[in-house]
Structures are given as structure tokens and as C-alpha cells.
DNA sequence: ATCATGACTCCGA
DNA sequence: ATCGGAGCCATGA
């Protein structure tokens, strides 16, 4: 709450556009929303969601094709896996999903418009 | 107002 | 494939 509604709305709108039976990554959502790769905002916005939300947050996974929520050992993680399977998305035993098959609008590779400084 | 953490991601070793 | 470090913004104390 008291959050930048525009930011959350942008993310929610993008997540709602994900077709049923398809998944996408946080980075992709952020990129399509115009955040340029700020995946953390997407995850944070989804975490702010409450029960009864109409946003298909379960269709959003990390770039590794894994359910971050499940990895986080969250009770909701199981819900996400069940929801995905219910839509036809096959989830691996290691909480892994084939982005190549179920990925929606997934960016294949980095598209840096600006070089990001890196350590080492 | 500041500090620390987080449903993330990328690159180098 | 695995580990670690740096960057972004929002939330909570």
C-alpha cells in the first residue's frame, strides 16, 4: 500500500496479459512493462498481492525457469505449482519449468541498451 | 528520514 | 554447473 500505483498497475497489467497455460519470467515482465530489467520490482509487487487477487501471479517465474516461491519454501509455492499444472504447464520435480515450451514472450538473450557495471 | 531485506538478474571465476 | 558480487526499487521497522 501507499506504493506507486502506476508501478504496480503496470506490472499487474503485464501479468494479466499472460495467456493461460504459459509462463514468463520476472525480468521479461519488467522489460515489457518498461522497467528495463528491474525484476525485483515485479517480485515485490506480486508479494504485495493479497488473497483473492485476479492477477495470475503463478504464471510468473524466475529466469532460471524455477518457481522462486517454491524455492523460498513458501506455503504459496505449492499453490503455484498446482495452478501451473492445472493449466497444463509441466513442472519438474525440482520446481523447474521449460521456458522453451511454456515461456511467453521470453527474451532469449540479454539486450543491454546500457552497459551495466559488474564486480570482478 | 535512514537502514536492511527481498517472490530477481547478469556476468566473471 | 556452482558461487559470489553489484544494481535496481519498494516495503517495513
PDB file of C-alpha atoms (C1' of nucleotides) in Angstrom:
ATOM      1  CA  UNK A   1       0.000   0.000   0.000  1.00  0.00           C
ATOM      2  CA  UNK A   2       0.996   3.579  -0.342  1.00  0.00           C
ATOM      3  CA  UNK A   3       3.055   2.282  -3.174  1.00  0.00           C
ATOM      4  CA  UNK A   4       3.454   3.871  -6.561  1.00  0.00           C
ATOM      5  CA  UNK A   5       0.227   2.641  -8.077  1.00  0.00           C
ATOM      6  CA  UNK A   6       1.499   3.226 -11.570  1.00  0.00           C
ATOM      7  CA  UNK A   7       4.365   0.869 -10.972  1.00  0.00           C
ATOM      8  CA  UNK A   8       2.215  -1.891  -9.546  1.00  0.00           C
ATOM      9  CA  UNK A   9      -0.514  -1.375 -12.088  1.00  0.00           C
ATOM     10  CA  UNK A  10       1.984  -1.647 -14.899  1.00  0.00           C
ATOM     11  CA  UNK A  11       3.249  -4.958 -13.566  1.00  0.00           C
ATOM     12  CA  UNK A  12      -0.187  -6.345 -12.798  1.00  0.00           C
ATOM     13  CA  UNK A  13      -1.419  -5.405 -16.260  1.00  0.00           C
ATOM     14  CA  UNK A  14       1.503  -7.222 -17.832  1.00  0.00           C
ATOM     15  CA  UNK A  15       0.981 -10.324 -15.711  1.00  0.00           C
ATOM     16  CA  UNK A  16      -2.706 -10.385 -16.621  1.00  0.00           C
ATOM     17  CA  UNK A  17      -1.724 -10.426 -20.270  1.00  0.00           C
ATOM     18  CA  UNK A  18      -0.008 -13.764 -19.838  1.00  0.00           C
ATOM     19  CA  UNK A  19      -2.109 -16.369 -21.669  1.00  0.00           C
ATOM     20  CA  UNK A  20      -3.336 -19.364 -19.758  1.00  0.00           C
ATOM     21  CA  UNK A  21      -1.002 -22.333 -19.830  1.00  0.00           C
ATOM     22  CA  UNK A  22       2.011 -20.103 -20.395  1.00  0.00           C
ATOM     23  CA  UNK A  23       4.652 -18.730 -18.058  1.00  0.00           C
ATOM     24  CA  UNK A  24       7.111 -15.855 -18.109  1.00  0.00           C
ATOM     25  CA  UNK A  25       9.960 -14.539 -16.044  1.00  0.00           C
ATOM     26  CA  UNK A  26      10.172 -11.538 -13.759  1.00  0.00           C
ATOM     27  CA  UNK A  27      12.768  -9.949 -15.983  1.00  0.00           C
ATOM     28  CA  UNK A  28      10.550 -10.323 -19.040  1.00  0.00           C
ATOM     29  CA  UNK A  29       7.612  -8.710 -17.289  1.00  0.00           C
ATOM     30  CA  UNK A  30       9.796  -5.880 -16.113  1.00  0.00           C
ATOM     31  CA  UNK A  31      11.188  -5.415 -19.602  1.00  0.00           C
ATOM     32  CA  UNK A  32       7.794  -5.430 -21.312  1.00  0.00           C
ATOM     33  CA  UNK A  33       6.425  -3.108 -18.673  1.00  0.00           C
ATOM     34  CA  UNK A  34       9.223  -0.726 -19.446  1.00  0.00           C
ATOM     35  CA  UNK A  35      11.309  -1.185 -16.345  1.00  0.00           C
ATOM     36  CA  UNK A  36      14.309  -2.321 -18.278  1.00  0.00           C
ATOM     37  CA  UNK A  37      15.104  -5.401 -16.267  1.00  0.00           C
ATOM     38  CA  UNK A  38      14.163  -4.446 -12.772  1.00  0.00           C
ATOM     39  CA  UNK A  39      12.840  -7.904 -11.940  1.00  0.00           C
ATOM     40  CA  UNK A  40      12.902  -7.249  -8.236  1.00  0.00           C
ATOM     41  CA  UNK A  41      10.068  -4.787  -8.538  1.00  0.00           C
ATOM     42  CA  UNK A  42       7.930  -7.405 -10.224  1.00  0.00           C
ATOM     43  CA  UNK A  43       8.529  -9.932  -7.484  1.00  0.00           C
ATOM     44  CA  UNK A  44       7.923  -7.330  -4.855  1.00  0.00           C
ATOM     45  CA  UNK A  45       4.728  -6.141  -6.459  1.00  0.00           C
ATOM     46  CA  UNK A  46       3.426  -9.687  -6.611  1.00  0.00           C
ATOM     47  CA  UNK A  47       4.344 -10.233  -2.991  1.00  0.00           C
ATOM     48  CA  UNK A  48       2.119  -7.302  -2.173  1.00  0.00           C
ATOM     49  CA  UNK A  49      -0.814  -9.152  -3.684  1.00  0.00           C
ATOM     50  CA  UNK A  50      -3.413 -10.489  -1.344  1.00  0.00           C
ATOM     51  CA  UNK A  51      -5.749 -13.457  -1.434  1.00  0.00           C
ATOM     52  CA  UNK A  52      -8.492 -13.199  -3.985  1.00  0.00           C
ATOM     53  CA  UNK A  53      -6.407 -11.256  -6.457  1.00  0.00           C
ATOM     54  CA  UNK A  54      -7.216 -11.649 -10.120  1.00  0.00           C
ATOM     55  CA  UNK A  55      -3.577 -11.441 -11.122  1.00  0.00           C
ATOM     56  CA  UNK A  56      -2.155 -14.761 -12.354  1.00  0.00           C
ATOM     57  CA  UNK A  57       0.998 -14.356 -10.309  1.00  0.00           C
ATOM     58  CA  UNK A  58       1.574 -18.104 -10.517  1.00  0.00           C
ATOM     59  CA  UNK A  59       2.497 -17.665 -14.183  1.00  0.00           C
ATOM     60  CA  UNK A  60       5.481 -15.571 -13.230  1.00  0.00           C
ATOM     61  CA  UNK A  61       8.689 -17.452 -12.501  1.00  0.00           C
ATOM     62  CA  UNK A  62      12.376 -16.583 -12.355  1.00  0.00           C
ATOM     63  CA  UNK A  63      14.793 -16.505 -15.292  1.00  0.00           C
ATOM     64  CA  UNK A  64      16.119 -19.885 -14.283  1.00  0.00           C
ATOM     65  CA  UNK A  65      12.744 -21.392 -15.054  1.00  0.00           C
ATOM     66  CA  UNK A  66      12.166 -22.210 -11.433  1.00  0.00           C
ATOM     67  CA  UNK A  67       9.456 -21.242  -9.009  1.00  0.00           C
ATOM     68  CA  UNK A  68      11.197 -18.819  -6.706  1.00  0.00           C
ATOM     69  CA  UNK A  69       8.316 -19.055  -4.325  1.00  0.00           C
ATOM     70  CA  UNK A  70       8.691 -22.777  -4.140  1.00  0.00           C
ATOM     71  CA  UNK A  71      12.406 -22.427  -3.596  1.00  0.00           C
ATOM     72  CA  UNK A  72      11.640 -19.964  -0.862  1.00  0.00           C
ATOM     73  CA  UNK A  73       9.811 -22.779   0.912  1.00  0.00           C
ATOM     74  CA  UNK A  74       6.648 -20.712   0.989  1.00  0.00           C
ATOM     75  CA  UNK A  75       3.321 -22.379   1.505  1.00  0.00           C
ATOM     76  CA  UNK A  76       2.089 -20.493  -1.537  1.00  0.00           C
ATOM     77  CA  UNK A  77       4.768 -22.198  -3.576  1.00  0.00           C
ATOM     78  CA  UNK A  78       2.778 -25.383  -3.622  1.00  0.00           C
ATOM     79  CA  UNK A  79      -0.251 -23.449  -4.788  1.00  0.00           C
ATOM     80  CA  UNK A  80       1.709 -22.011  -7.668  1.00  0.00           C
ATOM     81  CA  UNK A  81       2.853 -25.448  -8.776  1.00  0.00           C
ATOM     82  CA  UNK A  82      -0.658 -26.854  -8.582  1.00  0.00           C
ATOM     83  CA  UNK A  83      -2.068 -23.907 -10.516  1.00  0.00           C
ATOM     84  CA  UNK A  84       0.506 -24.258 -13.267  1.00  0.00           C
ATOM     85  CA  UNK A  85      -0.103 -27.974 -13.606  1.00  0.00           C
ATOM     86  CA  UNK A  86      -3.823 -27.301 -13.680  1.00  0.00           C
ATOM     87  CA  UNK A  87      -3.262 -25.025 -16.675  1.00  0.00           C
ATOM     88  CA  UNK A  88      -1.206 -27.617 -18.472  1.00  0.00           C
ATOM     89  CA  UNK A  89       2.250 -26.405 -17.529  1.00  0.00           C
ATOM     90  CA  UNK A  90       4.528 -29.233 -16.628  1.00  0.00           C
ATOM     91  CA  UNK A  91       6.584 -28.523 -13.544  1.00  0.00           C
ATOM     92  CA  UNK A  92       9.693 -30.563 -12.907  1.00  0.00           C
ATOM     93  CA  UNK A  93      10.328 -32.185  -9.559  1.00  0.00           C
ATOM     94  CA  UNK A  94      12.925 -29.503  -8.928  1.00  0.00           C
ATOM     95  CA  UNK A  95      10.316 -26.781  -9.440  1.00  0.00           C
ATOM     96  CA  UNK A  96      11.644 -26.273 -12.943  1.00  0.00           C
ATOM     97  CA  UNK A  97       9.556 -25.288 -15.981  1.00  0.00           C
ATOM     98  CA  UNK A  98      10.618 -25.473 -19.611  1.00  0.00           C
ATOM     99  CA  UNK A  99      10.631 -21.854 -20.660  1.00  0.00           C
ATOM    100  CA  UNK A 100      11.288 -23.028 -24.194  1.00  0.00           C
ATOM    101  CA  UNK A 101       7.892 -24.729 -24.265  1.00  0.00           C
ATOM    102  CA  UNK A 102       5.747 -22.685 -21.923  1.00  0.00           C
ATOM    103  CA  UNK A 103       7.674 -19.432 -21.934  1.00  0.00           C
ATOM    104  CA  UNK A 104       5.628 -16.446 -23.095  1.00  0.00           C
ATOM    105  CA  UNK A 105       7.438 -13.561 -24.775  1.00  0.00           C
ATOM    106  CA  UNK A 106      10.666 -14.691 -23.187  1.00  0.00           C
ATOM    107  CA  UNK A 107      13.703 -12.697 -24.157  1.00  0.00           C
ATOM    108  CA  UNK A 108      16.282 -15.131 -25.415  1.00  0.00           C
ATOM    109  CA  UNK A 109      19.324 -13.171 -24.500  1.00  0.00           C
ATOM    110  CA  UNK A 110      20.384 -10.009 -22.773  1.00  0.00           C
ATOM    111  CA  UNK A 111      19.544  -6.869 -24.621  1.00  0.00           C
ATOM    112  CA  UNK A 112      21.576  -4.258 -22.826  1.00  0.00           C
ATOM    113  CA  UNK A 113      20.989  -0.776 -24.035  1.00  0.00           C
ATOM    114  CA  UNK A 114      23.432   0.363 -21.405  1.00  0.00           C
ATOM    115  CA  UNK A 115      26.391  -1.485 -20.078  1.00  0.00           C
ATOM    116  CA  UNK A 116      25.869  -2.493 -16.517  1.00  0.00           C
ATOM    117  CA  UNK A 117      28.880  -2.211 -14.248  1.00  0.00           C
ATOM    118  CA  UNK A 118      29.829  -5.504 -12.759  1.00  0.00           C
ATOM    119  CA  UNK A 119      32.120  -6.627  -9.996  1.00  0.00           C
ATOM    120  CA  UNK A 120      35.286  -8.577 -10.545  1.00  0.00           C
TER     121      UNK A 120
ATOM    122  C1'  DA B   1      14.084  10.291   7.185  1.00  0.00           C
ATOM    123  C1'  DT B   2      17.561   6.171   7.334  1.00  0.00           C
ATOM    124  C1'  DC B   3      18.889   1.087   7.322  1.00  0.00           C
ATOM    125  C1'  DA B   4      18.352  -3.556   5.977  1.00  0.00           C
ATOM    126  C1'  DT B   5      15.989  -7.198   3.281  1.00  0.00           C
ATOM    127  C1'  DG B   6      13.785  -9.028  -0.595  1.00  0.00           C
ATOM    128  C1'  DA B   7       8.730 -13.924  -4.973  1.00  0.00           C
ATOM    129  C1'  DC B   8      15.441 -11.105  -9.342  1.00  0.00           C
ATOM    130  C1'  DT B   9      19.045 -10.950 -12.876  1.00  0.00           C
ATOM    131  C1'  DC B  10      23.582 -10.851 -15.067  1.00  0.00           C
ATOM    132  C1'  DC B  11      28.484 -11.690 -15.500  1.00  0.00           C
ATOM    133  C1'  DG B  12      33.067 -13.347 -14.087  1.00  0.00           C
ATOM    134  C1'  DA B  13      35.762 -17.065 -11.985  1.00  0.00           C
TER     135       DA B  13
ATOM    136  C1'  DA C   1      27.159 -26.448 -13.137  1.00  0.00           C
ATOM    137  C1'  DT C   2      28.111 -23.768  -8.831  1.00  0.00           C
ATOM    138  C1'  DC C   3      29.449 -19.405  -6.050  1.00  0.00           C
ATOM    139  C1'  DG C   4      29.858 -14.608  -5.289  1.00  0.00           C
ATOM    140  C1'  DG C   5      29.340  -9.662  -6.097  1.00  0.00           C
ATOM    141  C1'  DA C   6      26.812  -5.429  -7.790  1.00  0.00           C
ATOM    142  C1'  DG C   7      22.431  -2.771  -9.212  1.00  0.00           C
ATOM    143  C1'  DC C   8      17.612  -1.510  -9.340  1.00  0.00           C
ATOM    144  C1'  DC C   9      13.085  -0.044  -6.434  1.00  0.00           C
ATOM    145  C1'  DA C  10       9.666  -0.782  -2.743  1.00  0.00           C
ATOM    146  C1'  DT C  11       8.446  -2.260   1.971  1.00  0.00           C
ATOM    147  C1'  DG C  12       8.869  -2.455   6.960  1.00  0.00           C
ATOM    148  C1'  DA C  13      10.859  -1.180  11.477  1.00  0.00           C
TER     149       DA C  13
END
